[in-house]
GROMACS .gro file of C-alpha atoms in nm:
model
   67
    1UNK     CA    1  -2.619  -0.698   0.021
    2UNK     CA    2  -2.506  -1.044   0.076
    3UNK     CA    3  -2.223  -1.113   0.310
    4UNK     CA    4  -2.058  -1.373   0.573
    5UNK     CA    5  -2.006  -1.134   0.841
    6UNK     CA    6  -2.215  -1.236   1.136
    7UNK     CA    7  -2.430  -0.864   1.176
    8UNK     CA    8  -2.520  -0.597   0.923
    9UNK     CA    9  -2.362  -0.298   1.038
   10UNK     CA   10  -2.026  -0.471   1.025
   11UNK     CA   11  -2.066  -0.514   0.655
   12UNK     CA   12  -2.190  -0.151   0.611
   13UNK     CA   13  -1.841  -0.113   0.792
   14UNK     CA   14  -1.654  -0.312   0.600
   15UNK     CA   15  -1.833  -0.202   0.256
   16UNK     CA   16  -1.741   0.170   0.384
   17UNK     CA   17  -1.363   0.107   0.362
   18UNK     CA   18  -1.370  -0.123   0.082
   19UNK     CA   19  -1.557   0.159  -0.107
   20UNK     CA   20  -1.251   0.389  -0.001
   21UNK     CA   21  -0.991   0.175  -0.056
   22UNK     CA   22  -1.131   0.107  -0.431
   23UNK     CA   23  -1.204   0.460  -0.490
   24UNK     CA   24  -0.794   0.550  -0.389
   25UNK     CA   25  -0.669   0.302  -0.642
   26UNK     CA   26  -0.898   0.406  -0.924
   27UNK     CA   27  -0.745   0.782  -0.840
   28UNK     CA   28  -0.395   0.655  -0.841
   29UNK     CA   29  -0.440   0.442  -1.162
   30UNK     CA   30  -0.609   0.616  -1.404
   31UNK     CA   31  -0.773   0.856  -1.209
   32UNK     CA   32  -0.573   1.243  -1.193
   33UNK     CA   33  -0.261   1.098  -1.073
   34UNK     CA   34  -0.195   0.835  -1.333
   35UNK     CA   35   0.048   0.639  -1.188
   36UNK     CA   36   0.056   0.358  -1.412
   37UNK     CA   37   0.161   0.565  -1.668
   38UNK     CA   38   0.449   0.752  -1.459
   39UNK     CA   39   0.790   0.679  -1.517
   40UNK     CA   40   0.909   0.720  -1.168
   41UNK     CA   41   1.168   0.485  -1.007
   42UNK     CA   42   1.040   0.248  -0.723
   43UNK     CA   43   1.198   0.507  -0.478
   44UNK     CA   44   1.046   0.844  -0.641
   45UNK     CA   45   0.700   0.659  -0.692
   46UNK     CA   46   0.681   0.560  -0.299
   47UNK     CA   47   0.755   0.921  -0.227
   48UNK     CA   48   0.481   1.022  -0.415
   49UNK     CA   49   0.247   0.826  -0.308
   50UNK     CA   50   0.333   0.902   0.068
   51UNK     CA   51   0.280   1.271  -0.040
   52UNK     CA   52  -0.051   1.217  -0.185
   53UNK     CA   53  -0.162   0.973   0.091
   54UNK     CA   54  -0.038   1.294   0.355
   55UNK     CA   55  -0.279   1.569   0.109
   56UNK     CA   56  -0.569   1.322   0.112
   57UNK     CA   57  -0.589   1.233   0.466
   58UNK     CA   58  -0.496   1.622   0.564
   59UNK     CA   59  -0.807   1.737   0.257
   60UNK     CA   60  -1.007   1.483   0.421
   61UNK     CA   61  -0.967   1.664   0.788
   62UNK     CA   62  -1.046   1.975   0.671
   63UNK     CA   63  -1.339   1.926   0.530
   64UNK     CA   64  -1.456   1.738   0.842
   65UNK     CA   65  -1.379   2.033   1.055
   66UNK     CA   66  -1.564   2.280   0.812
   67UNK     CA   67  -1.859   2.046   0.867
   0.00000   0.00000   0.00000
């Protein structure tokens, strides 16, 4: 992996939520949700992005307490 940052582990970092981040907007593009292709005002898209952000951060604590 080549990087700038100054130590390893804070580019393994730093990939990490990259990696997240990328894998979230492939979801909301043309992943299940499909955004892109939603008609949704400004106003009802927001909403429904809020509401998936809440079931993916609330999936994601669940299955780190089942671990």
């Amino acid at each position: 992996m080549l990087t700038n940052l100054p130590n390893f582990l804070e580019a393994i970092t730093a990939y990490k939520k990259r990696a997240g981040i990328e894998a979230m907007f492939k979801d909301c593009k043309s992943g299940g949700y499909n955004l892109e292709a939603s008609k949704a005002s400004n106003e009802r898209a927001t909403r429904l992005v809020l509401l998936i952000a809440i079931a993916d951060t609330f999936s994601t604590l669940k299955g780190q307490s089942i671990r």
